[in-house]
mmCIF file of C-alpha atoms in Angstrom:
data_model
loop_
_atom_site.group_PDB
_atom_site.id
_atom_site.type_symbol
_atom_site.label_atom_id
_atom_site.label_comp_id
_atom_site.label_asym_id
_atom_site.label_seq_id
_atom_site.Cartn_x
_atom_site.Cartn_y
_atom_site.Cartn_z
ATOM 1 C CA UNK I 28 -22.443 -18.420 10.173
ATOM 2 C CA UNK I 29 -22.800 -20.014 6.592
ATOM 3 C CA UNK I 30 -19.410 -20.129 4.720
ATOM 4 C CA UNK I 31 -21.532 -20.316 1.500
ATOM 5 C CA UNK I 32 -23.060 -16.695 2.456
ATOM 6 C CA UNK I 33 -20.080 -15.580 3.368
ATOM 7 C CA UNK I 34 -18.014 -16.153 0.002
ATOM 8 C CA UNK I 35 -21.016 -14.818 -1.754
ATOM 9 C CA UNK I 36 -20.926 -11.592 0.002
ATOM 10 C CA UNK I 37 -17.132 -11.237 -0.363
ATOM 11 C CA UNK I 38 -17.430 -11.830 -3.859
ATOM 12 C CA UNK I 39 -20.152 -9.092 -4.347
ATOM 13 C CA UNK I 40 -18.197 -6.856 -2.159
ATOM 14 C CA UNK I 41 -14.996 -7.504 -4.471
ATOM 15 C CA UNK I 42 -17.042 -6.940 -7.531
ATOM 16 C CA UNK I 43 -18.355 -3.559 -5.902
ATOM 17 C CA UNK I 44 -15.150 -2.353 -4.620
ATOM 18 C CA UNK I 45 -13.102 -3.277 -7.773
ATOM 19 C CA UNK I 46 -15.598 -1.175 -9.966
ATOM 20 C CA UNK I 47 -14.883 1.911 -7.685
ATOM 21 C CA UNK I 48 -11.516 1.601 -7.787
ATOM 22 C CA UNK I 49 -11.530 1.392 -11.796
ATOM 23 C CA UNK I 50 -13.826 4.572 -11.282
ATOM 24 C CA UNK I 51 -12.073 6.667 -9.112
ATOM 25 C CA UNK I 52 -8.865 4.825 -8.759
ATOM 26 C CA UNK I 53 -6.868 7.351 -10.321
ATOM 27 C CA UNK I 54 -8.218 10.579 -8.832
ATOM 28 C CA UNK I 55 -7.733 8.810 -5.168
ATOM 29 C CA UNK I 56 -3.980 8.229 -6.178
ATOM 30 C CA UNK I 57 -3.575 11.527 -7.422
ATOM 31 C CA UNK I 58 -4.686 13.019 -3.764
ATOM 32 C CA UNK I 59 -2.370 10.798 -2.386
ATOM 33 C CA UNK I 60 0.995 11.307 -4.216
ATOM 34 C CA UNK I 61 2.090 14.675 -2.229
ATOM 35 C CA UNK I 62 1.797 12.734 0.867
ATOM 36 C CA UNK I 63 3.790 9.400 -0.620
ATOM 37 C CA UNK I 64 6.478 11.974 -2.496
ATOM 38 C CA UNK I 65 7.199 13.631 1.418
ATOM 39 C CA UNK I 66 6.952 9.598 2.925
ATOM 40 C CA UNK I 67 9.696 8.973 0.222
ATOM 41 C CA UNK I 68 11.640 11.755 1.087
ATOM 42 C CA UNK I 69 11.382 10.946 4.431
ATOM 43 C CA UNK I 70 12.445 7.250 4.317
ATOM 44 C CA UNK I 71 15.281 7.786 1.771
ATOM 45 C CA UNK I 72 17.746 10.423 2.760
ATOM 46 C CA UNK I 73 19.770 9.965 -0.778
ATOM 47 C CA UNK I 74 17.534 10.225 -3.276
ATOM 48 C CA UNK I 75 15.341 13.455 -3.981
ATOM 49 C CA UNK I 76 11.787 12.962 -5.415
ATOM 50 C CA UNK I 77 11.678 15.527 -8.270
ATOM 51 C CA UNK I 78 8.533 14.667 -9.563
ATOM 52 C CA UNK I 79 6.101 12.013 -9.467
ATOM 53 C CA UNK I 80 2.782 11.854 -11.437
ATOM 54 C CA UNK I 81 0.288 9.445 -13.102
ATOM 55 C CA UNK I 82 0.526 9.091 -16.801
ATOM 56 C CA UNK I 83 -0.513 6.211 -19.423
ATOM 57 C CA UNK I 84 1.721 3.713 -20.716
ATOM 58 C CA UNK I 85 0.545 1.702 -23.405
ATOM 59 C CA UNK I 86 -2.941 0.469 -22.064
ATOM 60 C CA UNK I 87 -1.438 0.908 -18.357
ATOM 61 C CA UNK I 88 -1.833 3.456 -15.881
ATOM 62 C CA UNK I 89 1.272 4.297 -14.165
ATOM 63 C CA UNK I 90 3.107 6.207 -11.742
ATOM 64 C CA UNK I 91 5.951 7.961 -12.641
ATOM 65 C CA UNK I 92 8.511 8.781 -10.414
ATOM 66 C CA UNK I 93 11.638 11.042 -11.240
ATOM 67 C CA UNK I 94 14.182 11.492 -8.597
ATOM 68 C CA UNK I 95 17.713 12.885 -8.061
ATOM 69 C CA UNK I 96 20.669 12.158 -6.049
ATOM 70 C CA UNK I 97 20.999 14.261 -3.267
ATOM 71 C CA UNK I 98 23.406 12.491 -1.274
ATOM 72 C CA UNK I 99 26.787 9.905 -1.683
ATOM 73 C CA UNK I 100 25.463 6.451 -2.577
ATOM 74 C CA UNK I 101 27.643 3.136 -1.676
ATOM 75 C CA UNK I 102 26.475 0.161 -3.661
ATOM 76 C CA UNK I 103 28.828 -3.062 -2.624
ATOM 77 C CA UNK I 104 31.816 -1.278 -3.519
ATOM 78 C CA UNK I 105 30.971 1.377 -6.027
ATOM 79 C CA UNK I 106 30.228 5.083 -5.060
ATOM 80 C CA UNK I 107 27.474 7.245 -6.589
ATOM 81 C CA UNK I 108 28.328 10.806 -5.744
ATOM 82 C CA UNK I 109 25.603 13.393 -5.612
ATOM 83 C CA UNK I 110 25.319 15.076 -9.199
ATOM 84 C CA UNK I 111 22.246 17.573 -9.524
ATOM 85 C CA UNK I 112 22.028 16.799 -12.943
ATOM 86 C CA UNK I 113 21.600 13.452 -12.151
ATOM 87 C CA UNK I 114 18.157 11.707 -13.073
ATOM 88 C CA UNK I 115 16.242 8.305 -12.662
ATOM 89 C CA UNK I 116 13.113 7.398 -13.927
ATOM 90 C CA UNK I 117 11.081 4.664 -12.811
ATOM 91 C CA UNK I 118 7.295 3.553 -13.482
ATOM 92 C CA UNK I 119 5.136 1.097 -11.805
ATOM 93 C CA UNK I 120 1.092 -0.139 -12.496
ATOM 94 C CA UNK I 121 -0.843 2.179 -10.238
ATOM 95 C CA UNK I 122 -3.638 -0.635 -9.777
ATOM 96 C CA UNK I 123 -1.026 -2.619 -7.895
ATOM 97 C CA UNK I 124 -1.351 -0.444 -4.909
ATOM 98 C CA UNK I 125 -4.962 -0.895 -4.587
ATOM 99 C CA UNK I 126 -4.688 -4.354 -4.171
ATOM 100 C CA UNK I 127 -4.145 -4.769 -0.453
ATOM 101 C CA UNK I 128 -7.173 -2.221 0.215
ATOM 102 C CA UNK I 129 -9.676 -3.680 -1.993
ATOM 103 C CA UNK I 130 -9.153 -7.182 -0.210
ATOM 104 C CA UNK I 131 -9.281 -5.268 3.070
ATOM 105 C CA UNK I 132 -12.441 -3.715 2.173
ATOM 106 C CA UNK I 133 -14.057 -6.714 0.653
ATOM 107 C CA UNK I 134 -12.904 -9.022 3.877
ATOM 108 C CA UNK I 135 -14.665 -6.290 6.181
ATOM 109 C CA UNK I 136 -17.623 -6.000 4.486
ATOM 110 C CA UNK I 137 -18.242 -9.822 4.063
ATOM 111 C CA UNK I 138 -17.395 -11.172 7.585
ATOM 112 C CA UNK I 139 -20.751 -11.322 9.598
ATOM 113 C CA UNK I 140 -20.783 -9.309 12.836
ATOM 114 C CA UNK I 141 -22.376 -10.584 16.045
ATOM 115 C CA UNK I 142 -23.714 -7.395 16.702
ATOM 116 C CA UNK I 143 -24.968 -4.298 14.921
ATOM 117 C CA UNK I 144 -22.283 -2.236 16.664
ATOM 118 C CA UNK I 145 -19.546 -3.740 14.963
ATOM 119 C CA UNK I 146 -20.304 -2.418 11.544
ATOM 120 C CA UNK I 147 -19.947 1.475 12.568
ATOM 121 C CA UNK I 148 -16.662 0.480 14.691
ATOM 122 C CA UNK I 149 -15.205 -1.388 11.511
ATOM 123 C CA UNK I 150 -15.842 1.476 9.556
ATOM 124 C CA UNK I 151 -13.941 3.452 12.166
ATOM 125 C CA UNK I 152 -11.171 1.112 12.230
ATOM 126 C CA UNK I 153 -11.037 0.679 8.577
ATOM 127 C CA UNK I 154 -9.636 4.783 7.850
ATOM 128 C CA UNK I 155 -6.452 4.380 9.722
ATOM 129 C CA UNK I 156 -5.868 0.683 8.569
ATOM 130 C CA UNK I 157 -6.351 1.854 4.940
ATOM 131 C CA UNK I 158 -3.995 4.636 5.838
ATOM 132 C CA UNK I 159 -1.327 1.963 7.149
ATOM 133 C CA UNK I 160 -1.516 -0.241 4.043
ATOM 134 C CA UNK I 161 -0.900 2.922 1.528
ATOM 135 C CA UNK I 162 1.774 4.104 3.720
ATOM 136 C CA UNK I 163 3.590 0.733 3.795
ATOM 137 C CA UNK I 164 3.291 -0.202 0.358
ATOM 138 C CA UNK I 165 3.334 2.936 -2.343
ATOM 139 C CA UNK I 166 6.375 5.072 -0.854
ATOM 140 C CA UNK I 167 8.451 1.835 -0.096
ATOM 141 C CA UNK I 168 7.936 0.171 -3.260
ATOM 142 C CA UNK I 169 8.379 2.989 -5.383
ATOM 143 C CA UNK I 170 11.587 4.018 -3.399
ATOM 144 C CA UNK I 171 12.811 0.163 -3.695
ATOM 145 C CA UNK I 172 12.558 0.478 -7.579
ATOM 146 C CA UNK I 173 15.320 3.532 -7.244
ATOM 147 C CA UNK I 174 17.458 1.188 -5.078
ATOM 148 C CA UNK I 175 17.015 -1.914 -7.663
ATOM 149 C CA UNK I 176 19.059 0.437 -10.166
ATOM 150 C CA UNK I 177 22.242 0.665 -8.203
ATOM 151 C CA UNK I 178 21.659 -2.766 -6.943
ATOM 152 C CA UNK I 179 21.360 -3.966 -10.953
ATOM 153 C CA UNK I 180 24.312 -2.018 -12.185
ATOM 154 C CA UNK I 181 26.817 -2.385 -9.200
ATOM 155 C CA UNK I 182 25.968 -5.023 -7.102
ATOM 156 C CA UNK I 183 23.687 -7.578 -9.029
ATOM 157 C CA UNK I 184 23.873 -10.043 -5.739
ATOM 158 C CA UNK I 185 23.264 -7.326 -3.169
ATOM 159 C CA UNK I 186 20.166 -6.820 -1.210
ATOM 160 C CA UNK I 187 18.651 -4.486 1.198
ATOM 161 C CA UNK I 188 15.516 -4.153 3.689
ATOM 162 C CA UNK I 189 13.413 -1.922 1.541
ATOM 163 C CA UNK I 190 14.435 -4.551 -1.331
ATOM 164 C CA UNK I 191 13.308 -7.357 0.755
ATOM 165 C CA UNK I 192 10.333 -5.630 1.739
ATOM 166 C CA UNK I 193 9.611 -5.014 -1.459
ATOM 167 C CA UNK I 194 10.023 -7.884 -3.160
ATOM 168 C CA UNK I 195 7.825 -9.678 -0.600
ATOM 169 C CA UNK I 196 4.914 -7.044 -1.303
ATOM 170 C CA UNK I 197 4.979 -8.219 -4.998
ATOM 171 C CA UNK I 198 4.921 -11.616 -4.300
ATOM 172 C CA UNK I 199 1.828 -11.819 -2.544
ATOM 173 C CA UNK I 200 2.480 -9.847 0.697
ATOM 174 C CA UNK I 201 0.126 -7.382 -0.272
ATOM 175 C CA UNK I 202 -2.575 -9.968 0.289
ATOM 176 C CA UNK I 203 -1.303 -11.144 3.383
ATOM 177 C CA UNK I 204 -1.511 -7.553 4.921
ATOM 178 C CA UNK I 205 -4.797 -6.606 3.767
ATOM 179 C CA UNK I 206 -6.077 -10.059 5.329
ATOM 180 C CA UNK I 207 -4.405 -9.528 8.344
ATOM 181 C CA UNK I 208 -5.393 -5.539 8.510
ATOM 182 C CA UNK I 209 -9.016 -6.841 8.473
ATOM 183 C CA UNK I 210 -8.419 -9.925 10.722
ATOM 184 C CA UNK I 211 -7.003 -7.088 13.343
ATOM 185 C CA UNK I 212 -10.206 -4.660 12.696
ATOM 186 C CA UNK I 213 -12.482 -7.506 12.834
ATOM 187 C CA UNK I 214 -11.385 -8.717 15.907
ATOM 188 C CA UNK I 215 -11.161 -5.381 17.740
ATOM 189 C CA UNK I 216 -14.614 -4.110 16.869
ATOM 190 C CA UNK I 217 -15.890 -7.752 18.128
ATOM 191 C CA UNK I 218 -14.170 -6.907 21.498
ATOM 192 C CA UNK I 219 -14.827 -3.245 21.625
ATOM 193 C CA UNK I 220 -18.566 -3.856 20.724
ATOM 194 C CA UNK I 221 -18.668 -6.672 23.332
ATOM 195 C CA UNK I 222 -17.348 -4.697 26.282
ATOM 196 C CA UNK I 223 -20.066 -1.619 25.481
ATOM 197 C CA UNK I 224 -22.885 -4.259 25.826
ATOM 198 C CA UNK I 225 -21.150 -5.543 29.168
ATOM 199 C CA UNK I 226 -21.238 -2.448 30.225
ATOM 200 C CA UNK I 227 -24.498 -1.634 29.478
ATOM 201 C CA UNK I 228 -25.753 -4.627 30.611
ATOM 202 C CA UNK I 229 -24.376 -3.914 34.510
#
């Protein structure tokens, strides 16, 4: 394996995938919004998603979430009662949710394969891996932003699992997840292709 060649392939892949995300990223995310809203409702019994959409804030394209409170919330010693009139609105840059998938696909494309059979295996493995990367990111980060509103208002020193996870992702965890997912798919494809070859030989 030539490291310089791998680096060049990686840079080229990043450029191509980055251009595709700039072109189609908003449209793709638009299709994912119903699934993201459903996931938030499943993982958070306290908030209800009232609307989830994509909008422009200045020069930025952001995801806008409007949520209500459907169950009593205890933050530190403060109790927030469910109120159908209560509304919380948060926004976050859309592009951040494509960081892990972009790195993941670029690594899959750049890393050399030992056998031709590995490429279709990588493509098959990429689909569930991409779904997992998106599922572990957007719904949790958006929901964490809601919980951060309660924490900042009523328990500034407090924390929770979802806030820690969101902080990990925004501090570089997305890149770690993307790289780990790529390593797992590459390794699995290599093992499966090797076993197929062994079976074919015998």
